[in-house]
Structure formats: C-alpha cells, structure tokens
mmCIF file of C-alpha atoms in Angstrom:
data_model
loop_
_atom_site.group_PDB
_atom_site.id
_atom_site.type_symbol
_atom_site.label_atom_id
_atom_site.label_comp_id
_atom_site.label_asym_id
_atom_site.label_seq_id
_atom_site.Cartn_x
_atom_site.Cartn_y
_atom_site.Cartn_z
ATOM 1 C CA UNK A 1 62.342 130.849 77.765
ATOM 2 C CA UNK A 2 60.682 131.353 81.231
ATOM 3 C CA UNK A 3 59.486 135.228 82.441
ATOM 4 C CA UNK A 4 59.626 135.887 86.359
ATOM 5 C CA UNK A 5 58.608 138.977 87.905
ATOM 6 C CA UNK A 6 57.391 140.009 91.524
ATOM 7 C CA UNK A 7 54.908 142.183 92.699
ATOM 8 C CA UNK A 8 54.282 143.325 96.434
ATOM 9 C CA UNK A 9 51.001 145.212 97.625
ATOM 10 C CA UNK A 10 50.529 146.659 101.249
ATOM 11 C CA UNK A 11 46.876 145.667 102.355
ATOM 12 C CA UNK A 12 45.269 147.371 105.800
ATOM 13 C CA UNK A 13 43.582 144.104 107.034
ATOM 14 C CA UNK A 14 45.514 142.109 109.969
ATOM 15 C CA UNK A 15 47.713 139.262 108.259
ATOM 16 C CA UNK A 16 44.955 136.066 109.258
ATOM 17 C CA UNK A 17 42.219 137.989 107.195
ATOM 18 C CA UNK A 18 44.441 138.801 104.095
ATOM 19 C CA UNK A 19 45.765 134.980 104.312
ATOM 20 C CA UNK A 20 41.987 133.759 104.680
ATOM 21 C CA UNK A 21 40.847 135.203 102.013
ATOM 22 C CA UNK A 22 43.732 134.367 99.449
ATOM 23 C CA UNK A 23 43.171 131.192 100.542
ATOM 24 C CA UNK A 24 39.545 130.769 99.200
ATOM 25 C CA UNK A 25 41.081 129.761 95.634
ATOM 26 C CA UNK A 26 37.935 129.543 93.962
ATOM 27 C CA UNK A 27 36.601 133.329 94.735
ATOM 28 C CA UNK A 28 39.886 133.992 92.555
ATOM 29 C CA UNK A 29 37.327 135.549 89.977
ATOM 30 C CA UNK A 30 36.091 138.063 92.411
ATOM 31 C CA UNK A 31 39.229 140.231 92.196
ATOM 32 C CA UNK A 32 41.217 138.416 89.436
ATOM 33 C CA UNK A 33 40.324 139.878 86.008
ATOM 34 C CA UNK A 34 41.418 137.249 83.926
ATOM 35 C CA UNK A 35 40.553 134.116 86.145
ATOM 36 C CA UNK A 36 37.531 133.151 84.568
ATOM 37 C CA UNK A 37 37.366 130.046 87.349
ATOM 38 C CA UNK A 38 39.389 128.157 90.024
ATOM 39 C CA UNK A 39 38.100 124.481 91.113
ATOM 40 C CA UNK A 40 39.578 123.165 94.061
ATOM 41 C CA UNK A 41 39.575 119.207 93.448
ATOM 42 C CA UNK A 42 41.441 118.741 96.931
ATOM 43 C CA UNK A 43 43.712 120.387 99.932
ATOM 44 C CA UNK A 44 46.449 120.258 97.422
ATOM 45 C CA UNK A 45 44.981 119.809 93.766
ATOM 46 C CA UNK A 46 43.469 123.009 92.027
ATOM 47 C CA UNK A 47 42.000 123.325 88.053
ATOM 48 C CA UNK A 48 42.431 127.061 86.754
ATOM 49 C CA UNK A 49 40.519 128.327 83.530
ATOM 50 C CA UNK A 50 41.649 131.968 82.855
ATOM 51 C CA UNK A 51 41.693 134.323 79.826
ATOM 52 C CA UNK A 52 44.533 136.434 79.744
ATOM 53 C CA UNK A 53 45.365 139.324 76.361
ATOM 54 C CA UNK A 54 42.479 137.200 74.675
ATOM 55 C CA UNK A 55 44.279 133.983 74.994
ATOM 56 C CA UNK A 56 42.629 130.933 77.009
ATOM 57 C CA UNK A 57 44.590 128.593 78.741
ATOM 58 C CA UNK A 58 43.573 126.012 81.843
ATOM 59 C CA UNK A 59 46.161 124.215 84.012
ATOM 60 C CA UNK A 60 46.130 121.759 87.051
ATOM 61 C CA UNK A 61 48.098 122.965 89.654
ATOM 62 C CA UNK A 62 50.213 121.350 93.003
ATOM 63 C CA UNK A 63 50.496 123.534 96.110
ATOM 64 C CA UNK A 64 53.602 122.572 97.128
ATOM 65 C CA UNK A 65 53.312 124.586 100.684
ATOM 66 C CA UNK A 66 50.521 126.222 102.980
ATOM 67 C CA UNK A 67 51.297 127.551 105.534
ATOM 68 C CA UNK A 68 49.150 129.793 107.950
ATOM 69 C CA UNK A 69 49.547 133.410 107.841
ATOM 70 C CA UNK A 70 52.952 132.849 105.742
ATOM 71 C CA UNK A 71 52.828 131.360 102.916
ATOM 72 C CA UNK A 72 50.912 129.364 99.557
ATOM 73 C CA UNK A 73 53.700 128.199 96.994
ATOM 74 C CA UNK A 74 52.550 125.908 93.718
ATOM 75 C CA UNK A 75 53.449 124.088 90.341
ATOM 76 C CA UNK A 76 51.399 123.209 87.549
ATOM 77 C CA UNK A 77 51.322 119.852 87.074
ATOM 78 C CA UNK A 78 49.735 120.036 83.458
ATOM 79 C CA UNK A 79 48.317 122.442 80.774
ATOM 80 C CA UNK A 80 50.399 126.523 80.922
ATOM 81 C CA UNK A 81 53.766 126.009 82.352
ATOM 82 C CA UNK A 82 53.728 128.222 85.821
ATOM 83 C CA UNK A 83 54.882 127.808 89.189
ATOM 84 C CA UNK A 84 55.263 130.885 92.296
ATOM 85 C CA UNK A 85 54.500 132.308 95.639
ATOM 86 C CA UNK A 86 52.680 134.380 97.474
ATOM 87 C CA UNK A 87 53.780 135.458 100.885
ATOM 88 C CA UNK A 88 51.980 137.117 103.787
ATOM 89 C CA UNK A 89 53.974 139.731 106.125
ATOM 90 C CA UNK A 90 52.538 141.618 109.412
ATOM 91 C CA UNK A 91 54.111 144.935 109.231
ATOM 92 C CA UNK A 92 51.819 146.098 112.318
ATOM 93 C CA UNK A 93 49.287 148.622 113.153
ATOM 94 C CA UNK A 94 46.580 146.135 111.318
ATOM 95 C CA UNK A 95 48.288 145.978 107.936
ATOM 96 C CA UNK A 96 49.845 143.212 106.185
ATOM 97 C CA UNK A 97 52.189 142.862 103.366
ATOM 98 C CA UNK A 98 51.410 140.551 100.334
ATOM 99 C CA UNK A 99 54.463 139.637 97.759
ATOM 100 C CA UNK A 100 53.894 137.802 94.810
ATOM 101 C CA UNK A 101 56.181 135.957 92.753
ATOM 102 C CA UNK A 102 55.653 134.495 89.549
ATOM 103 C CA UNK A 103 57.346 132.435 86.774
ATOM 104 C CA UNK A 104 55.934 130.988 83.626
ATOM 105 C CA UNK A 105 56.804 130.153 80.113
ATOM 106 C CA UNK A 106 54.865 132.053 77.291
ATOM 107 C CA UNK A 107 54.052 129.412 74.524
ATOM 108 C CA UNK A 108 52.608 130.053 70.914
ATOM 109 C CA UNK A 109 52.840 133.581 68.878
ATOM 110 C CA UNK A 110 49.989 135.334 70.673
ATOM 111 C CA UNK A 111 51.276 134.502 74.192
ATOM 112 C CA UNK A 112 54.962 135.570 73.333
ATOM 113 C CA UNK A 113 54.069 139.002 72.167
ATOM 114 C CA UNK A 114 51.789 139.435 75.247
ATOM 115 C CA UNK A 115 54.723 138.408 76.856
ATOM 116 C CA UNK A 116 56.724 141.351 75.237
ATOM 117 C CA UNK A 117 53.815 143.693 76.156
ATOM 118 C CA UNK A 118 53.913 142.439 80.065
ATOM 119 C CA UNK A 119 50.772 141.648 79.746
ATOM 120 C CA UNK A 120 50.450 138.983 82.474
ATOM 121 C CA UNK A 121 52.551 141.096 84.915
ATOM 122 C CA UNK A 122 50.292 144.317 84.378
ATOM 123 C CA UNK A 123 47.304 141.746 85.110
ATOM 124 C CA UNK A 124 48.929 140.241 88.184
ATOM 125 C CA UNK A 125 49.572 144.068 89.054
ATOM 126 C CA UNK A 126 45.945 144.828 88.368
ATOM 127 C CA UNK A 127 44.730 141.823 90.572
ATOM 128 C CA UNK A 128 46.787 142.717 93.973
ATOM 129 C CA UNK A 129 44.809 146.179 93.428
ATOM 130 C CA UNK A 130 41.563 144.798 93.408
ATOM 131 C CA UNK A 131 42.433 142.304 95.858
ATOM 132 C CA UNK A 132 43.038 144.870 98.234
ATOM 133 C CA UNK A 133 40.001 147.213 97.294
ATOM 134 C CA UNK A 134 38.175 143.630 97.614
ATOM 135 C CA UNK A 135 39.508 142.954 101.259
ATOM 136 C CA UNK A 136 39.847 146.189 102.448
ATOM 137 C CA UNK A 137 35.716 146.878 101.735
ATOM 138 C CA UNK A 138 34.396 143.431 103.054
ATOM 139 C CA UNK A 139 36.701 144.063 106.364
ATOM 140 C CA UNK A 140 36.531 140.113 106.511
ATOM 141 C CA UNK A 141 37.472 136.769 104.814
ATOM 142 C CA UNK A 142 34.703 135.109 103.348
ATOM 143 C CA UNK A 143 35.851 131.842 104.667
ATOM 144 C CA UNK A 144 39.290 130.535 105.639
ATOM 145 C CA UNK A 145 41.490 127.144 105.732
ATOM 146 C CA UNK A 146 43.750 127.081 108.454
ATOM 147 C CA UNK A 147 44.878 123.394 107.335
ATOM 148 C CA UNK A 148 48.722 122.746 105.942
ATOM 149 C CA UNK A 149 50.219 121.367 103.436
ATOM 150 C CA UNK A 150 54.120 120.198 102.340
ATOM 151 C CA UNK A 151 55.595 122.029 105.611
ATOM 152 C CA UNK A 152 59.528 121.451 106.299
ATOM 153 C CA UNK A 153 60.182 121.261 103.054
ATOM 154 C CA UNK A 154 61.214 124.697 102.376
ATOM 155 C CA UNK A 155 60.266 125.086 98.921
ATOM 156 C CA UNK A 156 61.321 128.962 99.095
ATOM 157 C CA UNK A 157 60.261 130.535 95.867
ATOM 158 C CA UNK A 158 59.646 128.055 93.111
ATOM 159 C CA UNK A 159 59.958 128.198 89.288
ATOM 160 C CA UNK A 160 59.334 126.604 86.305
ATOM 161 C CA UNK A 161 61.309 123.859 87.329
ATOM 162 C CA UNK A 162 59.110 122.998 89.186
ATOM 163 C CA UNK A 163 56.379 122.548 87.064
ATOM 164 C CA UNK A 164 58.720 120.790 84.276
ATOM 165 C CA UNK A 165 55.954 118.172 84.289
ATOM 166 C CA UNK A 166 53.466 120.744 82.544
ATOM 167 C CA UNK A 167 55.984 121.458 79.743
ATOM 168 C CA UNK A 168 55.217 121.193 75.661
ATOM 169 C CA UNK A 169 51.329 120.010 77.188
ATOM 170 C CA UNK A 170 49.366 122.480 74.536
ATOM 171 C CA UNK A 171 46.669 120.296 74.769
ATOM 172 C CA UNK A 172 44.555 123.011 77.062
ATOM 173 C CA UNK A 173 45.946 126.176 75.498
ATOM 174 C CA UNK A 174 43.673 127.842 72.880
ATOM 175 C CA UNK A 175 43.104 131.151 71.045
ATOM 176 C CA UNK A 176 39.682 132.775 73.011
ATOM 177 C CA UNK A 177 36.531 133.700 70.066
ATOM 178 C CA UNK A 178 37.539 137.035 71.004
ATOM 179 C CA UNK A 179 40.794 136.821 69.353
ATOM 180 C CA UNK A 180 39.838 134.341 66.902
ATOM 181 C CA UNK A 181 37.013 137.198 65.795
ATOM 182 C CA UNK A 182 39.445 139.897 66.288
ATOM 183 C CA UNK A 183 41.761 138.455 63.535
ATOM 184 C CA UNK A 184 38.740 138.191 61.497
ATOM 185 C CA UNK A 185 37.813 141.576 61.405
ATOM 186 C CA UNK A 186 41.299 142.858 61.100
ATOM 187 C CA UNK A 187 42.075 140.870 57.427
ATOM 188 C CA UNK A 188 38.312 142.437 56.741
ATOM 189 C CA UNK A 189 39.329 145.614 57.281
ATOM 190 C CA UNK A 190 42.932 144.941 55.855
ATOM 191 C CA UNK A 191 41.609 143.662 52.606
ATOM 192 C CA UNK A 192 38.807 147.205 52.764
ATOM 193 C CA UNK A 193 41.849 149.393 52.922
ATOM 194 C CA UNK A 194 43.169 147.809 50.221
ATOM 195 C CA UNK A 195 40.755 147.998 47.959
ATOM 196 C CA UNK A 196 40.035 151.610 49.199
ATOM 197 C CA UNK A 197 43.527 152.634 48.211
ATOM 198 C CA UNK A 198 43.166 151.032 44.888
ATOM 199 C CA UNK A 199 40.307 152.740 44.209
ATOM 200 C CA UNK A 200 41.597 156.159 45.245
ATOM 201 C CA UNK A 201 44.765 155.329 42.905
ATOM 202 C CA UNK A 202 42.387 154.957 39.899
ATOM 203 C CA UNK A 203 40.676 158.218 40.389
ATOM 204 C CA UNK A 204 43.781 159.923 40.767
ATOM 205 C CA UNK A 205 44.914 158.867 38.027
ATOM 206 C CA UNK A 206 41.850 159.242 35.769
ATOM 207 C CA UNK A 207 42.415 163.341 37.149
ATOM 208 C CA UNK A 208 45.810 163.284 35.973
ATOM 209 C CA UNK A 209 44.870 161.620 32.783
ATOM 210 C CA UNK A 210 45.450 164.439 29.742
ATOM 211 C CA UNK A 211 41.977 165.958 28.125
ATOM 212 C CA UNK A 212 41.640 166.834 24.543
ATOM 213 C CA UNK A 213 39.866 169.678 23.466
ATOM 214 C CA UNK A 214 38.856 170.174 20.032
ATOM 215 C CA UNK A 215 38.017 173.605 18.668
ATOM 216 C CA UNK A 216 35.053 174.497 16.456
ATOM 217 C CA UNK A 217 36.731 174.970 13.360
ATOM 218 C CA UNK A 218 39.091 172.397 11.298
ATOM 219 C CA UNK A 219 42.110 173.302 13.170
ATOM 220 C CA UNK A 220 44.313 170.714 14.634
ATOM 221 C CA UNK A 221 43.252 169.597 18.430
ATOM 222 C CA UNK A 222 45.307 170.862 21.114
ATOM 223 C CA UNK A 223 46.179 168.630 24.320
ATOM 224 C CA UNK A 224 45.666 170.364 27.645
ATOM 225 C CA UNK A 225 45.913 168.895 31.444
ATOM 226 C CA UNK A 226 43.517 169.562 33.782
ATOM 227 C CA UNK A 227 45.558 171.267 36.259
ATOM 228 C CA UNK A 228 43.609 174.341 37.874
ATOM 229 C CA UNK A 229 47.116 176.538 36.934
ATOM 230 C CA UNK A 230 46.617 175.806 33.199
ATOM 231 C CA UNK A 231 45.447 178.271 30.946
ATOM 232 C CA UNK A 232 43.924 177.851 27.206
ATOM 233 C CA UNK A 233 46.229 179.190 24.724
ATOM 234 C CA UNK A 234 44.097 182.793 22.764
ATOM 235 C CA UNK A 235 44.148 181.364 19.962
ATOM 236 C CA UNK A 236 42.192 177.858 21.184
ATOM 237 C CA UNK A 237 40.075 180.199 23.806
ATOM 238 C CA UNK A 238 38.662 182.378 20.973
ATOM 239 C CA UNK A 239 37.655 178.773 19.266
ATOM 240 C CA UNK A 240 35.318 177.348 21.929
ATOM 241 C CA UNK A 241 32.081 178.544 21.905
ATOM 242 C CA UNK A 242 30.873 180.275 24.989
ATOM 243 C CA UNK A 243 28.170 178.925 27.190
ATOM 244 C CA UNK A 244 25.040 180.206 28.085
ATOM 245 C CA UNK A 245 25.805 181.684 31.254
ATOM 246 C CA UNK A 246 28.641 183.555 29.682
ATOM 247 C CA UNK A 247 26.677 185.124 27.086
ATOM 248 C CA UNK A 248 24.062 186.576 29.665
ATOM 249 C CA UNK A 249 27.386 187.606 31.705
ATOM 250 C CA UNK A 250 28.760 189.234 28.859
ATOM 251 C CA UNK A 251 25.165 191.139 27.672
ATOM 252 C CA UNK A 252 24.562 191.982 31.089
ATOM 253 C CA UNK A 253 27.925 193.615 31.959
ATOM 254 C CA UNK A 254 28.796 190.921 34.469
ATOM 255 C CA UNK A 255 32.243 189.166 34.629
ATOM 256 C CA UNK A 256 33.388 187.596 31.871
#
C-alpha cells in the first residue's frame, strides 16, 4: 500500500533561481536532512543514498520530465519504490511557488510504522524549509541546467506506477547502525528493568515476611508483622529486655 502526500512552500527568489538550484541534484544534502548523497550518473539517471527515521535505503531513479522553470517529475527504476513532482510557479513580485508531490510504498516493519508516524512527510516538510532558508540566504543558484528532458509527454504527476519496476527490490534497503544499536540498547535496558522489578518484588516481600519474637522466659513465641501500626501485646513487651539506650532514658528521666 502506496502513501502520497503534497507539500507547497512559497520561496522569495525569482522562479529561474529556485528552479536552478533544485536542479543541482547532488547539493540535495545541503538542505535535505535525510539525503545523505545524490549522484547524478547522467541528464536523466540519478543514484540516491538517504537515511530516513534511522532506516537506510538507496534507489536509482528516471526523470521522466525537465522542464525549465516548470517542472522535474521522476520514477525509481530500482531499490525504495517512489515516484513524484516538483513544480515551480511565478506568483510575482520576485517570489516563486514550489509544490511537491510525493508517492512511495513503505516496505519492512520499521518503514511502515514510520509510515504511521509521517515520518517521511514531516522530513519532506522539513526540507522545503531549509530549502528556502538555503536559497533565500545565498540570493543565487549555485549552478543551473537549463537542458530538457521527456518534454510532450505530459507525465502530470506520477506515482508508484510508475516506478512498478522498483517493486519487491529489497536488495538496497537496510536497517542504519543507529537503529540496529538502538534495538540493542532497548532489550538491555528491557531485560535491566526486569530484573530491577524482580529484585524490588523480593525485598518487598522479605518486608512483608512475618517476624518471630521470642520472649526471655519459657513462654510460648508470639508471631508479630512488621507493620509500623503494630503494637507488642503487655504481656510480650514486659518480656523483652530493654536496651541500653532505654535504660539510660529511663534513669535519666527521658522518654521511655
């Protein structure tokens, strides 16, 4: 089951400088927190490496349409199932209007309850922000492209369909040493509680236990708990002897 959601961000930089700069693939990093890397093997071809809720995954990816100041559409063509758009808009007065739209398929139990979080939307949320703080302070594209690629063929906003080709390849998906670590030191601290609780359980119940006191003379023992609201019966108080620090209490007229 696929997850599509779009986000839009209004950037104040004229629409060639925004579209320069998102077309520089591989200074993805500079703004996108979880790209760790974008290769750009040709005009059309591109290799992404990015760690996402702890979870690696890397991809080859199609762009299925460039087109200046309008447009960049794609489709993985192997490793995490994902295909989408990003379109440019001049709204005037120097400002430009980016819209993103994205679809991909979640695989494996770590990725599917990231998926339940939003975690890849919130990051694609989170990278639109610092691509505009990023564009907005350099005032400039760091290079640009102006080339084309797949144009008349309309591809509009494409999904996962698109990118069927990538689907059950797991072979480039992987659990990141963060995670890996992270489960680690959760059963450690799991199997700590545990033992902490146990141990707390014992001692408890070693208080609750019943104590036997035995009085000086042959009479029979009597069984008290050691509750701080129980009292000795008089007849087993007058039986234990007195300590030391009760005898000077007593001789000295101090409290009993």
């Amino acid at each position: 089951m696929s997850t599509k959601f779009e986000k839009s961000i209004l950037v104040n930089v004229p629409i060639s400088i925004a579209y320069n700069q998102w077309t520089q693939f591989e200074e993805f990093p500079h703004f996108m927190g979880g790209v760790t890397s974008v290769t750009q093997l040709d005009d059309e071809r591109l290799n992404w490496v990015v760690e996402i809720g702890g979870v690696r995954r890397q991809w080859d990816a199609v762009i299925l349409e460039q087109v200046p100041d309008t447009k960049v559409s794609w489709a993985a063509t192997e490793g995490a199932t994902n295909a989408g758009s990003v379109s440019f808009e001049d709204v005037g007065g120097g400002q430009t209007q980016v819209h993103l739209v994205l679809e991909y398929e979640p695989e494996g139990l770590v990725e599917k309850i990231g998926d339940k979080l939003n975690v890849v939307e919130n990051q694609a949320e989170g990278d639109l922000k610092r691509f505009k703080a990023f564009i907005e302070d350099e005032g400039y594209a760091t290079g640009a492209w102006r080339g084309s690629v797949g144009t008349g063929i309309g591809t509009g906003e494409p999904g996962v369909e698109a990118a069927a080709a990538s689907r059950g390849d797991s072979g480039k998906a992987g659990i990141s040493g963060k995670v890996a670590a992270g489960v680690g030191l959760a059963a450690a601290a799991a199997a700590v509680g545990v033992a902490a609780s146990k141990k707390k359980d014992e001692e408890a119940a070693d208080l609750d236990a019943d104590v036997t006191l035995t009085p000086v003379d042959d009479a029979a023992p009597e069984v008290y708990t050691t509750s701080e609201d129980d009292v000795l019966s008089p007849s087993t108080a007058e039986t234990l002897l007195p300590t030391d620090g009760a005898d000077k209490n007593r001789g000295t007229g101090g409290a009993p």
